[in-house]
Amino acid sequence: MDLKLKNKIALVTGSTKGLGYAAALGLAKEGCKVAINARDEKTVKSVAEKLSKETNTQVIGISGDVSLPDVPAKLIEQTVNAFGGLDILITNTGGSAHGSIDVLDEEQWQKGIDLYLMSHVRLIKSALPYLRKSDSASVLTINSIAAKQPIPSLLLSNSIRAGSLGLIKSLALDHGKDGIRFNSILPGWTSTERVEELLSARAKANNSTLEEEAKKQANESVFGRLATPEEFANAAVFLVSPAASYVTGVMLTVDGGSYKATI
Ligand SMILES: NC(=O)c1ccc[n+]([C@@H]2O[C@H](COP(=O)([O-])OP(=O)(O)OC[C@H]3O[C@@H](n4cnc5c(N)ncnc54)[C@H](OP(=O)(O)O)[C@@H]3O)[C@@H](O)[C@H]2O)c1
């Protein structure tokens, strides 16, 4: 199937490693011009250079923390200045603090809201004027299975990400008339550095090993294993592509069947 992504212009935030990187790589392989982002300037530039060489396409790196109020607008502006427009926006972030309600303080809650909700709001708001000019505009937020099925010790994610799904469904309904599609992916457990850190923390708390915790988590999936970042990216690349032109307002779980409810 031709995904019709050649020469489309994309910004993927939080994308020097993990899920964001896999999505950026997938888009670059399809011939998109891609802007990647993360907080560390040196890493962003070197990953962009590597991606560009590997895929023989234009990739730029823009540093900035998406949870800060003035950064999202700058990322959009710099992408548009570099490539002359914007067709695809994939909003991704890192993870927040862990802990129970007794442990998390007001400041950590506010940071969680800035990361898991306001970064998406600000990026989308700044992108809208450019997306309205595109003939194949698409926004994808990288959410989490935690929005549907709480993950132990990730209270911030379990709480705030559900609000972010409400945002995407509302925008899909409001902006269909502008020809802009809005979807979310809810990844299950996928092998990335963040997951290794989470499982290491569990191993420490349970006096077990990383391997034991990984096995327990893998067994939650009907396939008995974690996802690869590429499996996540295949779904992401399809959803933002013109090949998915009639798909909007979708909250797609890519979780190996670990979410057990019917709806
Ligand atoms: N992997 C999973 O199984 C899974 C499942 C469900 C949901 N998720 C969610 O999906 C997202 C990505 O997860 P991941 O596993 O790919 O994480 P990861 O391996 O830690 O990668 C996160 C990427 O985002 C960048 N980043 C982190 N905080 C940022 C910020 N404030 N502003 C801009 N860039 C930032 C990181 O680079 P710098 O640190 O250099 O900025 C890195 O490039 C997270 O929100 C995570 O909670 C992951």
CSV table of C-alpha atoms and ligand atoms in Angstrom, one decimal:
chain,number,residue,atom,x,y,z
A,1,MET,CA,0.0,0.0,0.0
A,2,ASP,CA,1.3,3.5,-0.8
A,3,LEU,CA,0.9,5.6,2.3
A,4,LYS,CA,1.4,8.7,0.2
A,5,LEU,CA,3.8,10.2,2.7
A,6,LYS,CA,6.5,11.3,0.3
A,7,ASN,CA,7.6,15.0,0.9
A,8,LYS,CA,5.0,15.5,3.7
A,9,ILE,CA,6.3,17.7,6.5
A,10,ALA,CA,6.2,16.3,10.0
A,11,LEU,CA,7.2,17.3,13.5
A,12,VAL,CA,7.6,14.5,16.1
A,13,THR,CA,8.3,15.7,19.6
A,14,GLY,CA,10.2,13.7,22.3
A,15,SER,CA,11.9,11.7,19.5
A,16,THR,CA,15.6,11.1,20.1
A,17,LYS,CA,14.9,7.6,21.4
A,18,GLY,CA,12.0,5.2,22.2
A,19,LEU,CA,8.6,5.5,20.7
A,20,GLY,CA,9.1,9.0,19.3
A,21,TYR,CA,12.3,8.0,17.6
A,22,ALA,CA,10.7,4.9,16.1
A,23,ALA,CA,7.8,7.1,14.7
A,24,ALA,CA,10.3,9.6,13.3
A,25,LEU,CA,12.3,6.9,11.7
A,26,GLY,CA,9.2,5.3,10.1
A,27,LEU,CA,8.1,8.7,8.6
A,28,ALA,CA,11.6,9.4,7.3
A,29,LYS,CA,11.7,6.0,5.7
A,30,GLU,CA,8.5,6.8,3.9
A,31,GLY,CA,10.1,10.0,2.5
A,32,CYS,CA,8.7,12.6,4.9
A,33,LYS,CA,10.7,15.7,5.9
A,34,VAL,CA,11.0,15.3,9.6
A,35,ALA,CA,11.7,17.6,12.5
A,36,ILE,CA,12.7,15.7,15.7
A,37,ASN,CA,12.9,17.1,19.2
A,38,ALA,CA,14.1,16.4,22.7
A,39,ARG,CA,15.5,18.4,25.6
A,40,ASP,CA,19.3,17.9,25.0
A,41,GLU,CA,20.6,20.0,22.1
A,42,LYS,CA,23.6,17.9,21.3
A,43,THR,CA,21.7,14.7,21.2
A,44,VAL,CA,18.9,16.1,19.1
A,45,LYS,CA,21.4,17.4,16.5
A,46,SER,CA,23.4,14.1,16.3
A,47,VAL,CA,20.3,11.9,16.1
A,48,ALA,CA,18.8,14.2,13.4
A,49,GLU,CA,22.1,13.9,11.4
A,50,LYS,CA,22.1,10.1,11.8
A,51,LEU,CA,18.5,9.7,10.8
A,52,SER,CA,19.0,11.9,7.7
A,53,LYS,CA,22.0,9.9,6.6
A,54,GLU,CA,20.3,6.5,7.2
A,55,THR,CA,17.1,7.4,5.4
A,56,ASN,CA,18.4,9.8,2.8
A,57,THR,CA,15.8,12.4,3.6
A,58,GLN,CA,15.7,15.8,5.3
A,59,VAL,CA,15.7,15.6,9.1
A,60,ILE,CA,16.3,18.6,11.4
A,61,GLY,CA,16.7,18.5,15.2
A,62,ILE,CA,15.1,21.2,17.4
A,63,SER,CA,15.8,21.1,21.2
A,64,GLY,CA,13.3,22.2,23.8
A,65,ASP,CA,11.3,20.9,26.8
A,66,VAL,CA,7.7,20.5,25.5
A,67,SER,CA,6.3,20.9,29.0
A,68,LEU,CA,7.4,24.5,29.2
A,69,PRO,CA,4.7,27.1,28.1
A,70,ASP,CA,6.7,28.9,25.4
A,71,VAL,CA,8.5,25.9,23.8
A,72,PRO,CA,5.7,24.3,21.7
A,73,ALA,CA,5.1,27.5,19.6
A,74,LYS,CA,8.9,27.7,18.9
A,75,LEU,CA,9.1,24.1,17.8
A,76,ILE,CA,6.2,24.6,15.3
A,77,GLU,CA,7.7,27.9,14.1
A,78,GLN,CA,11.1,26.4,13.5
A,79,THR,CA,9.7,23.4,11.7
A,80,VAL,CA,7.6,25.6,9.4
A,81,ASN,CA,10.6,28.0,8.8
A,82,ALA,CA,12.8,25.0,7.8
A,83,PHE,CA,10.4,23.1,5.6
A,84,GLY,CA,7.8,25.7,4.5
A,85,GLY,CA,4.7,24.2,6.2
A,86,LEU,CA,3.3,21.4,8.4
A,87,ASP,CA,1.2,18.3,7.5
A,88,ILE,CA,1.8,16.0,10.4
A,89,LEU,CA,2.2,16.6,14.1
A,90,ILE,CA,3.0,13.7,16.5
A,91,THR,CA,3.0,14.9,20.1
A,92,ASN,CA,5.1,12.8,22.4
A,93,THR,CA,6.7,13.5,25.8
A,94,GLY,CA,8.8,11.7,28.3
A,95,GLY,CA,7.4,10.2,31.6
A,96,SER,CA,6.6,12.0,34.8
A,97,ALA,CA,7.3,11.3,38.5
A,98,HIS,CA,6.0,8.0,40.0
A,99,GLY,CA,4.3,7.5,43.3
A,100,SER,CA,1.1,7.4,45.3
A,101,ILE,CA,-1.1,10.3,46.4
A,102,ASP,CA,0.7,10.4,49.7
A,103,VAL,CA,4.0,11.0,48.0
A,104,LEU,CA,3.2,13.3,45.1
A,105,ASP,CA,3.2,17.0,45.9
A,106,GLU,CA,1.3,19.9,44.2
A,107,GLU,CA,4.4,20.8,42.1
A,108,GLN,CA,4.7,17.3,40.7
A,109,TRP,CA,1.0,17.2,39.9
A,110,GLN,CA,1.3,20.6,38.0
A,111,LYS,CA,4.4,19.3,36.1
A,112,GLY,CA,2.4,16.2,35.2
A,113,ILE,CA,-0.4,18.3,33.8
A,114,ASP,CA,2.1,20.4,31.8
A,115,LEU,CA,3.7,17.3,30.4
A,116,TYR,CA,0.7,15.0,29.7
A,117,LEU,CA,-2.0,17.5,28.8
A,118,MET,CA,-0.7,21.1,28.2
A,119,SER,CA,2.2,20.1,26.0
A,120,HIS,CA,-0.4,18.5,23.6
A,121,VAL,CA,-2.7,21.5,23.9
A,122,ARG,CA,0.0,24.1,23.2
A,123,LEU,CA,1.6,22.2,20.3
A,124,ILE,CA,-1.8,21.6,18.6
A,125,LYS,CA,-2.9,25.2,19.1
A,126,SER,CA,0.3,26.6,17.6
A,127,ALA,CA,0.2,24.1,14.7
A,128,LEU,CA,-3.5,24.7,13.7
A,129,PRO,CA,-2.9,27.7,11.4
A,130,TYR,CA,-0.4,25.6,9.4
A,131,LEU,CA,-2.4,22.4,9.5
A,132,ARG,CA,-5.4,24.3,8.0
A,133,LYS,CA,-3.3,25.0,4.9
A,134,SER,CA,-2.3,21.4,4.4
A,135,ASP,CA,-4.3,19.1,2.1
A,136,SER,CA,-3.6,16.1,4.4
A,137,ALA,CA,-3.3,17.4,7.9
A,138,SER,CA,-3.1,14.9,10.8
A,139,VAL,CA,-2.3,15.0,14.5
A,140,LEU,CA,-1.4,12.0,16.6
A,141,THR,CA,-0.9,12.1,20.3
A,142,ILE,CA,1.1,9.4,22.0
A,143,ASN,CA,-0.8,8.6,25.1
A,144,SER,CA,-0.7,5.3,27.1
A,145,ILE,CA,-2.8,2.3,28.0
A,146,ALA,CA,-2.8,3.9,31.4
A,147,ALA,CA,-5.6,6.2,30.2
A,148,LYS,CA,-7.9,3.1,30.1
A,149,GLN,CA,-6.4,0.7,32.6
A,150,PRO,CA,-4.4,2.2,35.4
A,151,ILE,CA,-0.8,1.2,35.8
A,152,PRO,CA,0.4,0.7,39.4
A,153,SER,CA,2.5,3.6,40.8
A,154,LEU,CA,1.8,5.8,37.7
A,155,LEU,CA,-0.9,7.9,39.3
A,156,LEU,CA,-0.1,11.0,37.3
A,157,SER,CA,-0.2,9.2,34.0
A,158,ASN,CA,-3.4,7.2,35.0
A,159,SER,CA,-5.2,10.4,35.9
A,160,ILE,CA,-4.1,13.1,33.4
A,161,ARG,CA,-3.8,11.0,30.2
A,162,ALA,CA,-7.6,10.3,30.3
A,163,GLY,CA,-8.1,14.0,30.0
A,164,SER,CA,-5.8,14.2,27.0
A,165,LEU,CA,-8.0,11.6,25.3
A,166,GLY,CA,-11.0,13.9,25.8
A,167,LEU,CA,-9.0,16.7,24.1
A,168,ILE,CA,-8.3,14.6,21.0
A,169,LYS,CA,-11.9,13.3,20.6
A,170,SER,CA,-13.2,16.9,20.9
A,171,LEU,CA,-10.7,18.3,18.4
A,172,ALA,CA,-11.5,15.4,16.0
A,173,LEU,CA,-15.2,16.5,16.1
A,174,ASP,CA,-14.4,20.2,15.9
A,175,HIS,CA,-11.9,20.2,13.1
A,176,GLY,CA,-13.1,17.6,10.7
A,177,LYS,CA,-14.6,20.5,8.7
A,178,ASP,CA,-11.0,21.9,8.4
A,179,GLY,CA,-9.9,18.5,7.0
A,180,ILE,CA,-7.7,17.9,10.0
A,181,ARG,CA,-7.6,14.4,11.6
A,182,PHE,CA,-6.9,13.8,15.3
A,183,ASN,CA,-6.1,10.3,16.7
A,184,SER,CA,-4.2,8.9,19.7
A,185,ILE,CA,-2.3,5.7,20.2
A,186,LEU,CA,-2.4,4.1,23.6
A,187,PRO,CA,0.8,2.0,23.7
A,188,GLY,CA,1.1,-1.0,26.0
A,189,TRP,CA,4.5,-2.1,27.3
A,190,THR,CA,7.1,-1.5,24.6
A,191,SER,CA,10.8,-2.1,25.0
A,192,THR,CA,12.3,1.3,25.5
A,193,GLU,CA,14.8,2.9,27.9
A,194,ARG,CA,11.9,4.3,30.0
A,195,VAL,CA,10.4,0.8,30.4
A,196,GLU,CA,13.7,-0.6,31.5
A,197,GLU,CA,13.9,2.2,34.1
A,198,LEU,CA,10.3,1.4,35.3
A,199,LEU,CA,11.0,-2.3,35.5
A,200,SER,CA,14.3,-1.7,37.3
A,201,ALA,CA,12.5,0.4,39.9
A,202,ARG,CA,9.9,-2.4,40.3
A,203,ALA,CA,12.7,-5.0,40.7
A,204,LYS,CA,14.2,-2.9,43.5
A,205,ALA,CA,10.9,-2.5,45.3
A,206,ASN,CA,10.0,-6.2,44.9
A,207,ASN,CA,13.5,-7.5,45.7
A,208,SER,CA,13.5,-9.3,42.3
A,209,THR,CA,15.4,-8.9,39.0
A,210,LEU,CA,14.7,-6.8,35.9
A,211,GLU,CA,14.3,-10.1,33.9
A,212,GLU,CA,11.7,-11.4,36.4
A,213,GLU,CA,9.7,-8.1,36.2
A,214,ALA,CA,9.9,-8.0,32.4
A,215,LYS,CA,8.6,-11.6,32.3
A,216,LYS,CA,5.7,-10.7,34.6
A,217,GLN,CA,4.8,-7.7,32.5
A,218,ALA,CA,5.2,-9.6,29.2
A,219,ASN,CA,2.7,-12.2,30.4
A,220,GLU,CA,0.0,-9.4,30.6
A,221,SER,CA,0.0,-9.5,26.7
A,222,VAL,CA,-1.7,-12.3,24.9
A,223,PHE,CA,1.6,-12.8,23.0
A,224,GLY,CA,3.7,-13.2,26.2
A,225,ARG,CA,6.1,-10.5,25.2
A,226,LEU,CA,6.6,-6.7,25.1
A,227,ALA,CA,6.1,-4.8,21.9
A,228,THR,CA,9.0,-3.5,19.8
A,229,PRO,CA,9.2,0.2,19.1
A,230,GLU,CA,8.8,-0.6,15.4
A,231,GLU,CA,5.5,-2.4,16.0
A,232,PHE,CA,4.2,0.8,17.6
A,233,ALA,CA,5.7,3.0,14.8
A,234,ASN,CA,4.0,0.9,12.1
A,235,ALA,CA,0.6,1.9,13.6
A,236,ALA,CA,1.6,5.5,14.1
A,237,VAL,CA,2.9,6.0,10.6
A,238,PHE,CA,-0.3,4.5,9.1
A,239,LEU,CA,-2.6,6.7,11.3
A,240,VAL,CA,-0.9,9.9,10.3
A,241,SER,CA,-0.7,9.0,6.6
A,242,PRO,CA,-3.1,10.0,3.9
A,243,ALA,CA,-3.9,6.3,3.6
A,244,ALA,CA,-5.9,6.7,6.8
A,245,SER,CA,-7.9,9.6,5.4
A,246,TYR,CA,-11.3,8.5,6.9
A,247,VAL,CA,-9.9,7.6,10.3
A,248,THR,CA,-10.3,10.3,13.0
A,249,GLY,CA,-11.1,10.5,16.7
A,250,VAL,CA,-9.6,7.0,17.2
A,251,MET,CA,-7.9,5.9,20.4
A,252,LEU,CA,-5.9,2.9,19.2
A,253,THR,CA,-4.5,0.5,21.7
A,254,VAL,CA,-1.2,-1.1,20.5
A,255,ASP,CA,-0.8,-3.3,23.5
A,256,GLY,CA,-0.7,-6.9,22.5
A,257,GLY,CA,-4.1,-7.5,23.9
A,258,SER,CA,-3.2,-6.5,27.5
A,259,TYR,CA,-6.3,-4.4,27.9
A,260,LYS,CA,-8.9,-6.9,28.8
A,261,ALA,CA,-12.3,-5.1,28.7
A,262,THR,CA,-14.6,-5.4,25.7
A,263,ILE,CA,-15.0,-1.6,25.1
B,1,LIG,N1,7.4,2.5,26.3
B,1,LIG,C1,6.2,2.1,26.7
B,1,LIG,O1,6.0,1.0,27.0
B,1,LIG,C2,5.1,3.2,26.9
B,1,LIG,C3,3.8,2.7,27.1
B,1,LIG,C4,2.8,3.6,27.3
B,1,LIG,C5,3.1,5.0,27.2
B,1,LIG,N2,4.4,5.4,27.0
B,1,LIG,C6,4.6,6.8,27.0
B,1,LIG,O2,5.1,7.2,25.8
B,1,LIG,C7,6.1,8.3,25.9
B,1,LIG,C8,7.4,7.9,25.4
B,1,LIG,O3,7.9,6.8,26.1
B,1,LIG,P1,9.3,6.1,25.7
B,1,LIG,O4,9.2,4.7,26.4
B,1,LIG,O5,9.6,6.1,24.3
B,1,LIG,O6,10.3,7.0,26.5
B,1,LIG,P2,11.9,7.2,26.4
B,1,LIG,O7,12.5,6.0,25.8
B,1,LIG,O8,12.3,7.8,27.7
B,1,LIG,O9,12.0,8.4,25.3
B,1,LIG,C9,11.5,9.7,25.5
B,1,LIG,C10,11.9,10.7,24.5
B,1,LIG,O10,11.3,11.9,24.8
B,1,LIG,C11,12.3,12.9,25.1
B,1,LIG,N3,11.8,13.8,26.1
B,1,LIG,C12,11.6,13.4,27.4
B,1,LIG,N4,11.0,14.5,28.1
B,1,LIG,C13,10.8,15.5,27.2
B,1,LIG,C14,10.3,16.8,27.2
B,1,LIG,N5,9.8,17.3,28.4
B,1,LIG,N6,10.3,17.6,26.1
B,1,LIG,C15,10.8,17.1,25.0
B,1,LIG,N7,11.3,15.8,24.8
B,1,LIG,C16,11.3,15.0,25.9
B,1,LIG,C17,13.6,12.1,25.5
B,1,LIG,O11,14.8,12.8,25.3
B,1,LIG,P3,15.4,13.8,26.4
B,1,LIG,O12,15.3,13.1,27.7
B,1,LIG,O13,16.8,14.1,26.0
B,1,LIG,O14,14.5,15.0,26.4
B,1,LIG,C18,13.4,11.0,24.5
B,1,LIG,O15,13.9,11.3,23.2
B,1,LIG,C19,6.1,8.6,27.4
B,1,LIG,O16,5.2,9.6,27.7
B,1,LIG,C20,5.6,7.3,28.1
B,1,LIG,O17,5.1,7.5,29.3
B,1,LIG,C21,5.4,4.5,26.9
